[in-house]
Short mmCIF file of C-alpha atoms in Angstrom, two decimals:
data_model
loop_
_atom_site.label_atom_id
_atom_site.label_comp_id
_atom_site.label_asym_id
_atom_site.label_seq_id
_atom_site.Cartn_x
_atom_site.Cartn_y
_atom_site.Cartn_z
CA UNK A 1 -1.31 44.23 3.71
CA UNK A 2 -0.94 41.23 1.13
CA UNK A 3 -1.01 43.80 -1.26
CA UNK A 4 1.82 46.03 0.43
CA UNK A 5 4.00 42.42 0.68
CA UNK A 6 3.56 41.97 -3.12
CA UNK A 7 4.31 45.65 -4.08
CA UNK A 8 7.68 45.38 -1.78
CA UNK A 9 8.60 42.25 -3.46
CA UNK A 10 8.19 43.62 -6.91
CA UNK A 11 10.67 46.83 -5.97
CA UNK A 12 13.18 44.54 -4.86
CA UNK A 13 13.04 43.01 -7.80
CA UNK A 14 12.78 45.49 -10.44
CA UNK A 15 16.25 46.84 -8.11
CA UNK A 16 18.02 43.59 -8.28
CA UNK A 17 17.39 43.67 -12.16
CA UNK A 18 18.41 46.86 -12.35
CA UNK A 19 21.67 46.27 -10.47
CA UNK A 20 22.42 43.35 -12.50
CA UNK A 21 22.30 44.94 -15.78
CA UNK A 22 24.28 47.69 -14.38
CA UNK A 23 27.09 45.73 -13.62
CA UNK A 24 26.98 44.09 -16.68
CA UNK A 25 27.07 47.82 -18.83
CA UNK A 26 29.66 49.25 -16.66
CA UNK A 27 31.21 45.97 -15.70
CA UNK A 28 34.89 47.63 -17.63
CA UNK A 29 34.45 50.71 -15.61
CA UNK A 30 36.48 51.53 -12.76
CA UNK A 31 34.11 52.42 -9.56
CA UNK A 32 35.32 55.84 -8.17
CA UNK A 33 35.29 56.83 -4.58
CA UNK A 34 32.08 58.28 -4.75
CA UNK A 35 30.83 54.66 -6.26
CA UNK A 36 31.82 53.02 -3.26
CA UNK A 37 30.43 55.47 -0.70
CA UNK A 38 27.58 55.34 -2.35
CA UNK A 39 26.67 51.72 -2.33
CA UNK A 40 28.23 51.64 1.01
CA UNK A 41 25.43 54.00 2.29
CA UNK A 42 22.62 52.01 0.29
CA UNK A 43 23.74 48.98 1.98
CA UNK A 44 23.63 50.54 5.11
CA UNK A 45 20.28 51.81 4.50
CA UNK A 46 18.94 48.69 3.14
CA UNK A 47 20.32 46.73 7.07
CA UNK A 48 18.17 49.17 8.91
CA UNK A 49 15.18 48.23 6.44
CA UNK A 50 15.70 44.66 6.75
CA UNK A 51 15.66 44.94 10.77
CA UNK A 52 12.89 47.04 10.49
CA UNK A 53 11.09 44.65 8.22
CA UNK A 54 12.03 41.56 9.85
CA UNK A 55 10.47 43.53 13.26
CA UNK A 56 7.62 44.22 12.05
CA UNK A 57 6.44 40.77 10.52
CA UNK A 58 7.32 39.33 13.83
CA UNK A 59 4.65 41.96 15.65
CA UNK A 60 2.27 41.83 12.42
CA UNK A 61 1.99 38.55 11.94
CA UNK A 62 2.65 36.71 15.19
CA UNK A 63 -1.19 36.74 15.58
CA UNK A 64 -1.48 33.72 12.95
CA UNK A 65 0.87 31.37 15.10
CA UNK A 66 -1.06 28.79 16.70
CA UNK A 67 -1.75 28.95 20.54
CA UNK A 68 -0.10 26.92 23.41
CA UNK A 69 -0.47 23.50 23.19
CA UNK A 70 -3.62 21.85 23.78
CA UNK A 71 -1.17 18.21 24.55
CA UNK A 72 1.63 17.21 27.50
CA UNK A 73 3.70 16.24 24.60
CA UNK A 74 3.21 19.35 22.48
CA UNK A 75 4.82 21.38 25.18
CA UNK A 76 7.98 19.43 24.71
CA UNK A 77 7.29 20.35 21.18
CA UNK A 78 7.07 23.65 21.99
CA UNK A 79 9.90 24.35 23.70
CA UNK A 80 12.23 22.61 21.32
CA UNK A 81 10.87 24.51 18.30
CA UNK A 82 11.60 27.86 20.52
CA UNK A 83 15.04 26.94 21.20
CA UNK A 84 16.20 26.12 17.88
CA UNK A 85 14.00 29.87 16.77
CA UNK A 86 15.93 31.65 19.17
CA UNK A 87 19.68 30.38 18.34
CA UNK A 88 18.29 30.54 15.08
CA UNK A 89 17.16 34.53 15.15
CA UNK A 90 20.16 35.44 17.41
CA UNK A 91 22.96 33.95 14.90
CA UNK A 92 21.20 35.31 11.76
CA UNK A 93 20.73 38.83 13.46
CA UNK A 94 24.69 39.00 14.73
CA UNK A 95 25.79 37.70 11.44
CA UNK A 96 23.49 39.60 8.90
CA UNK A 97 24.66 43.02 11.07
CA UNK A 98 28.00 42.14 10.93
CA UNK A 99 27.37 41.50 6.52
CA UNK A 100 25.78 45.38 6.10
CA UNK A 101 28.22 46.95 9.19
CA UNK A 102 31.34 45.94 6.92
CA UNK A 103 30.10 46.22 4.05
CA UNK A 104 29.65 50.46 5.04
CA UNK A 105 32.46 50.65 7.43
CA UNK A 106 35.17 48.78 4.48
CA UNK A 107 33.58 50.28 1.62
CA UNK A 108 36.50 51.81 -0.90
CA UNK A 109 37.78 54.87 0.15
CA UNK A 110 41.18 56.15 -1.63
CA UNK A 111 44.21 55.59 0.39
CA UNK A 112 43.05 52.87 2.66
CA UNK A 113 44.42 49.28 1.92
CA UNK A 114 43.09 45.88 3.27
CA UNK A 115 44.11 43.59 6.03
CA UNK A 116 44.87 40.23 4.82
CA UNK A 117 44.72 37.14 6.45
CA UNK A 118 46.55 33.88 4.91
CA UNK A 119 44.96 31.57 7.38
CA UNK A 120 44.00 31.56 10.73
CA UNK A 121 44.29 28.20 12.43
CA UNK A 122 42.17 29.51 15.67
CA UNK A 123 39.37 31.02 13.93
CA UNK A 124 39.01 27.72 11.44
CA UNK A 125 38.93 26.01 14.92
CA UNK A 126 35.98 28.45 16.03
CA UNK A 127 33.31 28.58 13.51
CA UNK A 128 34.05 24.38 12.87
CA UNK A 129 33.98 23.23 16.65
CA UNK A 130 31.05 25.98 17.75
CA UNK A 131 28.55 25.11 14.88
CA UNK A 132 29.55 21.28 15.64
CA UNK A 133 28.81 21.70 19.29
CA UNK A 134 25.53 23.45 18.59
CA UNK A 135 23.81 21.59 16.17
CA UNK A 136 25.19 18.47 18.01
CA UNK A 137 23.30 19.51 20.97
CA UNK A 138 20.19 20.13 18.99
CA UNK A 139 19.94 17.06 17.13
CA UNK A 140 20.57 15.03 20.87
CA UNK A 141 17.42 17.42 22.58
CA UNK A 142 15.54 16.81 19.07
CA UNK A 143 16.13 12.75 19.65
CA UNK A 144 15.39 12.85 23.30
CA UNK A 145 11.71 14.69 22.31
CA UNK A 146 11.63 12.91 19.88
CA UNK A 147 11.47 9.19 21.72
CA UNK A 148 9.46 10.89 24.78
CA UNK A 149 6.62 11.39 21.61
CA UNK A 150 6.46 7.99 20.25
CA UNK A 151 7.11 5.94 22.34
CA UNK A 152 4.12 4.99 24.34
CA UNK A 153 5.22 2.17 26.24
CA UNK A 154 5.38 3.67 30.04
CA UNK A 155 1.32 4.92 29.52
CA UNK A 156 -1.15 3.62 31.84
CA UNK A 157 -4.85 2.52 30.75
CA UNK A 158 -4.02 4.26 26.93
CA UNK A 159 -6.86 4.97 25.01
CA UNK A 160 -6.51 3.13 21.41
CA UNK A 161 -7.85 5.08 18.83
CA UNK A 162 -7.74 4.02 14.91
CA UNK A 163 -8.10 6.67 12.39
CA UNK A 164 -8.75 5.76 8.82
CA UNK A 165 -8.01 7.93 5.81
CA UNK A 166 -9.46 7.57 2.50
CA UNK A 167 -9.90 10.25 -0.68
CA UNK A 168 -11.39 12.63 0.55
CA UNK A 169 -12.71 11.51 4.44
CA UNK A 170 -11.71 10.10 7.65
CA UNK A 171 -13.39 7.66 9.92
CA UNK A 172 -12.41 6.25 13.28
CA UNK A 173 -12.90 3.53 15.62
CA UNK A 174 -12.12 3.11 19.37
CA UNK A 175 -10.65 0.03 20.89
CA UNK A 176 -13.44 -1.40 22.85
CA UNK A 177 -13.97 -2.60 26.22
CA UNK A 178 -11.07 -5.15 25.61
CA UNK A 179 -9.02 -1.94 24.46
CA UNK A 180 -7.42 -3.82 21.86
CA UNK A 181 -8.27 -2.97 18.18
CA UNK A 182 -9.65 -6.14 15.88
CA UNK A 183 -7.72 -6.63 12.51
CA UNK A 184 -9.12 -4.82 9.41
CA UNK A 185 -7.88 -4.80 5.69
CA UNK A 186 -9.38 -2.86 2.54
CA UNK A 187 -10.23 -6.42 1.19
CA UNK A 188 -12.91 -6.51 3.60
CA UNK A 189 -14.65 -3.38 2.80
CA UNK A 190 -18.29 -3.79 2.06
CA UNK A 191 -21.50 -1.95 2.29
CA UNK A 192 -21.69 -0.36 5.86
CA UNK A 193 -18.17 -1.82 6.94
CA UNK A 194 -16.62 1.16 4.91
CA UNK A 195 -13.14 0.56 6.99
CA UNK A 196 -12.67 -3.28 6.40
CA UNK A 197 -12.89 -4.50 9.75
CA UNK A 198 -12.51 -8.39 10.37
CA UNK A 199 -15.58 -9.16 11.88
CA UNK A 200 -14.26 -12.72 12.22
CA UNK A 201 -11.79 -11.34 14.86
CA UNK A 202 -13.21 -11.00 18.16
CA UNK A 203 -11.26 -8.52 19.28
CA UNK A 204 -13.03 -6.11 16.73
CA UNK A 205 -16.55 -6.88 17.98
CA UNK A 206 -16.67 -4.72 20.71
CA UNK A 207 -14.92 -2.09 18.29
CA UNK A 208 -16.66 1.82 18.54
CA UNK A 209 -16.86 3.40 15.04
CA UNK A 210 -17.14 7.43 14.81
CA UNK A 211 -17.23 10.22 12.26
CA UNK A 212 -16.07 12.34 15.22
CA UNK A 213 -13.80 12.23 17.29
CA UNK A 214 -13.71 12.65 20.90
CA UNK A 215 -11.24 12.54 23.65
CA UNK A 216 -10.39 12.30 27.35
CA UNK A 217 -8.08 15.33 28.90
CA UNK A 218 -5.35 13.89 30.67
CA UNK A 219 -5.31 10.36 29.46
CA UNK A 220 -2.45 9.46 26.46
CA UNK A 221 -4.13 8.30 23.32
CA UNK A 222 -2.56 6.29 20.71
CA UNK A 223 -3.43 6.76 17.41
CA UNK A 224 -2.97 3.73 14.31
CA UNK A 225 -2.92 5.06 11.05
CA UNK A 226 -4.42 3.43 7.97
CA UNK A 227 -4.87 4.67 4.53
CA UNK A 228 -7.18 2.96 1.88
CA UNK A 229 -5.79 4.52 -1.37
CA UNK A 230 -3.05 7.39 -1.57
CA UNK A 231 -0.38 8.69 0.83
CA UNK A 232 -2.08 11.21 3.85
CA UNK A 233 -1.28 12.47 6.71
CA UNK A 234 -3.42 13.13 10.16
CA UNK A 235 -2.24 16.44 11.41
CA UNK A 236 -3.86 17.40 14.72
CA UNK A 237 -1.92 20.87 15.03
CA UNK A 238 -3.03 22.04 18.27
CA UNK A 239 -1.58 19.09 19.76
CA UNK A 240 1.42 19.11 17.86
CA UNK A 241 0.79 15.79 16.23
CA UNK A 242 1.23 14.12 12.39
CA UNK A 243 1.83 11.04 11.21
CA UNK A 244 1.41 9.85 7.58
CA UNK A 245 -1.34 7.59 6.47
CA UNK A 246 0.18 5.07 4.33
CA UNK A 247 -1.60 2.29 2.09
CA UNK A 248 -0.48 -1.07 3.67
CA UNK A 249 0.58 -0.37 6.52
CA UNK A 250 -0.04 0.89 9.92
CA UNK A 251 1.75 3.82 11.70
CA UNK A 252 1.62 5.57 14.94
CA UNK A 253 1.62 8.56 17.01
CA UNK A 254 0.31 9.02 20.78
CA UNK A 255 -0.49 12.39 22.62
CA UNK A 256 -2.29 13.16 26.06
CA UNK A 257 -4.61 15.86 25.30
CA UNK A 258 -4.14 19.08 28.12
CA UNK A 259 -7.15 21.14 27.60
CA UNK A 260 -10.65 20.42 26.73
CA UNK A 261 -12.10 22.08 23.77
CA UNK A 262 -14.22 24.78 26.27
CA UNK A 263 -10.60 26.10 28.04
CA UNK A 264 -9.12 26.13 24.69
CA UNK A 265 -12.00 28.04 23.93
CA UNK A 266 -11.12 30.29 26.87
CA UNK A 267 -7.92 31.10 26.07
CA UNK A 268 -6.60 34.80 24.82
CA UNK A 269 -4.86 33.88 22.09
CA UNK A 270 -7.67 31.74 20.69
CA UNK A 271 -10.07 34.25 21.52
CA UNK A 272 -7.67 37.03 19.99
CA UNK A 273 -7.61 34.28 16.63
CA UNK A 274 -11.39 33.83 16.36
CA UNK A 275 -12.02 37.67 16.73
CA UNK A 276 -9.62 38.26 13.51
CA UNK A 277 -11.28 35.37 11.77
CA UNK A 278 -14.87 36.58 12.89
CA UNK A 279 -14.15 39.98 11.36
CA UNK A 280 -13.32 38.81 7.64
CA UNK A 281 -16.13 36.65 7.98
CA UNK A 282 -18.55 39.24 8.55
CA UNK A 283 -16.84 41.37 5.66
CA UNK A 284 -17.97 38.55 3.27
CA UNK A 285 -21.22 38.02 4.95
CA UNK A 286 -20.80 34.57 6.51
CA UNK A 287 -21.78 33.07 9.98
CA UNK A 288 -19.12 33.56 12.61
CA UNK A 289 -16.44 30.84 13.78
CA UNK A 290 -16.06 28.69 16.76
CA UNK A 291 -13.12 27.66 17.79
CA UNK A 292 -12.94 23.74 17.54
CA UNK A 293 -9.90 20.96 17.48
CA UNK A 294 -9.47 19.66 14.26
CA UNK A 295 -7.98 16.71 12.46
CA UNK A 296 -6.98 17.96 8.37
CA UNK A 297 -4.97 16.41 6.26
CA UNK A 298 -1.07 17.65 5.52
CA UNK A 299 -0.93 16.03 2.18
CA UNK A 300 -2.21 17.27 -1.11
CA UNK A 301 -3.79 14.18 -1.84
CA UNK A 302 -6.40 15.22 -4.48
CA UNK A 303 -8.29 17.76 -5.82
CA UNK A 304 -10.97 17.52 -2.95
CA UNK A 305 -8.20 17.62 0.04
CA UNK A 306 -9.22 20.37 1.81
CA UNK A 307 -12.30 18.81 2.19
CA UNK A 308 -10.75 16.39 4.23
CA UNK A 309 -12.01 17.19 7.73
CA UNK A 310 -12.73 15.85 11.41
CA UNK A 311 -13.69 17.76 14.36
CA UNK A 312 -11.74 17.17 17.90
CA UNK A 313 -13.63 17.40 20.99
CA UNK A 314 -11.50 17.55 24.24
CA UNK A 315 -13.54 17.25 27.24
CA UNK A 316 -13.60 15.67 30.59
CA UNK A 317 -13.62 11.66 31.26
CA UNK A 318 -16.17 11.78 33.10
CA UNK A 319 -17.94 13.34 30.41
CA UNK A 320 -16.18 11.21 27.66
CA UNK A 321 -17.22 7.71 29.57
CA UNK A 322 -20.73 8.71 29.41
CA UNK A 323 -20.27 9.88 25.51
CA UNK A 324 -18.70 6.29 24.85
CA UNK A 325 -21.69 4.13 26.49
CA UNK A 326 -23.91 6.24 24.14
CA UNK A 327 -22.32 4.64 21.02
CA UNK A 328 -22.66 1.14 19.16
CA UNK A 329 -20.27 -1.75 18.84
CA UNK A 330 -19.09 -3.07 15.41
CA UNK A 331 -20.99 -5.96 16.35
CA UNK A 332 -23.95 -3.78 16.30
CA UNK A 333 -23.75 -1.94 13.31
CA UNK A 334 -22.23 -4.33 10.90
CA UNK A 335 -24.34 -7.95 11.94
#
C-alpha cells in the first residue's frame, strides 16, 4: 500500500510538471473552447478522485489512530481534538467542492460573460466575523482544557511521581510516605545515585526509585520533569500526556489514569491494533506483541532516541499499594 501511496505521488507529479511546462510553451496561445471544456472536465474528474481518496485513507488508515483514552483528562483531550477535526473536515469538504464545482460549471464557453462583483460589504462581513467567531470559540474551549490539564490544585491524596530523562534512558522516583519529593540536582550524581538526589534532604529519604513505572487507576498523578543533558520530552500517548524535559529546570503535567493495563488490553481497538502488529511480526519471524502503556520520548534527542523507553503499568490500588511496600527507600539503596 506504501508502495501504491508513492506511485500516486509520483503521477501527480510528473502531471504537475507536465502542466507547468505546458503553460509555459503555449503560454502566447489563445485556449479555445474545447481547451476550457477540457480542463473543466479534468478538474471535475480530479474532485471526485480527491473525495474518493480522501475516503478511503480515512477507512484505510483509521486503524493506526490510537484507542480511547486510557486518562479522565485525555477524554477532554479527546473531544476537543474531535471538534476542531470535524469543523475542520466539514469547512475543507464545502469549500474544496465548491473550488472543482466552479471551476467545471464557469469553465470558458463562447458567448457567456462573467458576473462581476466590485465589493460586497455583507459578504466581507461574513467570511471576517464567522471565521472570528469560530476560531474564537476554539481557542476559549482549547484554554478551558487546557487549565482543567495542568492545573492540579483541586486533587485529593495526588500521587507525586518524578521522571528523569537522560541520553538515552529514563528513571523515576515516587514521593514517599511523606508524598513530598526531596531536592535533587545533576551535581549530586554519583555512583548508584544516578539521578542526583540530596540525600541531605529528608524529605528524599523515604524517596522510591524505579526503572518502571507503575500506577494507580483512578487516582491523579503528577508528574516533575527533569532532564540531565539535552532537551526531551515524556510522551505518555495513551493518556494524552507530554511535557518537555528541560536541563535546569523542572516542569509538570498531571493525569488520572482510567483503565488498567489488563482492560486496555481488553479493548477492540487495541486488540484490532495488536492483531495488525502481530501479523507483520510473524511475516519477519519475530515473537508476537503485547499490548503495554508506554512512556517514549517526542524529541529527537540523539542518535540512540528510540531507544529511549519505559513501560506503564495501570492496575488497581489495591494492587499498586502492595507493589509500593515491595520496593526500597533512597535511604536504602544509596546509604
Amino acid at each position: 500500500m506504501t508502495a501504491l501511496l508513492y506511485i500516486l505521488l509520483a503521477i501527480v507529479v510528473a502531471v504537475a510538471i507536465w502542466q507547468v511546462a505546458s503553460i509555459l510553451k503555449f503560454k502566447s496561445v489563445i485556449a479555445t473552447e474545447k481547451d476550457n471544456n477540457t480542463q473543466g472536465i479534468l478538474f471535475a474528474i480530479f474532485g471526485i478522485f480527491f473525495y474518493g481518496l480522501m475516503i478511503f485513507t480515512f477507512v484505510k488508515y483509521s486503524v493506526i489512530l490510537l484507542p480511547d483514552a486510557a486518562s479522565v483528562e485525555g477524554e477532554s483531550y479527546d473531544t476537543l481534538y474531535a471538534v476542531t477535526m470535524i469543523l475542520i473536515l466539514v469547512v475543507q469538504a464545502i469549500t474544496q467542492f465548491l473550488l472543482f464545482y466552479f471551476a467545471f460549471k464557469y469553465r470558458g464557453i463562447k458567448g457567456r460573460k462573467a458576473l462581476f462583483y466590485a465589493d460586497s460589504h455583507k459578504l466581507e462581513m461574513i467570511w471576517t466575523i464567522v471565521p472570528a467567531v469560530v476560531l474564537a470559540g476554539l481557542v476559549l474551549y482549547g484554554l478551558s482544557v487546557w487549565v482543567d490539564v495542568m492545573d492540579p490544585s483541586d486533587a485529593e491524596d495526588p500521587l507525586i511521581v518524578e521522571v528523569y530523562a537522560k541520553q538515552f534512558s529514563w528513571e523515576a522516583r515516587y514521593a514517599g510516605e511523606d508524598n513530598e519529593l526531596g531536592l535533587a540536582n545533576v551535581r549530586n550524581i554519583k555512583g548508584i545515585n544516578t539521578m542526583g538526589v540530596d540525600m541531605s534532604d529528608l524529605n528524599a529519604l523515604d524517596d522510591v526509585p524505579v526503572r518502571e513505572l507503575r500506577l494507580p487507576k483512578g487516582r491523579k498523578v503528577i508528574f516533575k520533569f527533569r532532564s540531565q543533558d539535552v532537551l526531551h520530552s515524556a510522551y505518555m500517548p495513551h493518556f494524552r500526556a507530554q511535557m518537555n524535559c528541560v536541563p535546569g529546570m523542572v516542569t509538570q503535567f498531571a493525569f488520572t489514569p482510567s483503565l488498567t493495563t489488563e482492560e486496555m488490553r481488553l479493548n477492540d481497538e487495541t486488540i484490532a491494533k495488536v492483531e495488525g502488529i502481530n501479523e507483520i511480526r510473524a511475516e519477519k519471524g519475530e515473537d508476537p506483541y503485547e499490548f503495554d502503556y508506554l512512556l517514549l520520548c517526542n524529541k529527537i534527542c540523539g542518535s540512540s532516541h528510540y531507544n529511549m523507553q519505559m513501560k506503564i503499568i495501570v492496575e488497581e490500588e489495591e494492587d499498586f499499594n502492595a507493589w509500593m511496600k515491595e520496593q526500597k527507600t533512597m535511604a536504602q539503596v544509596v546509604q
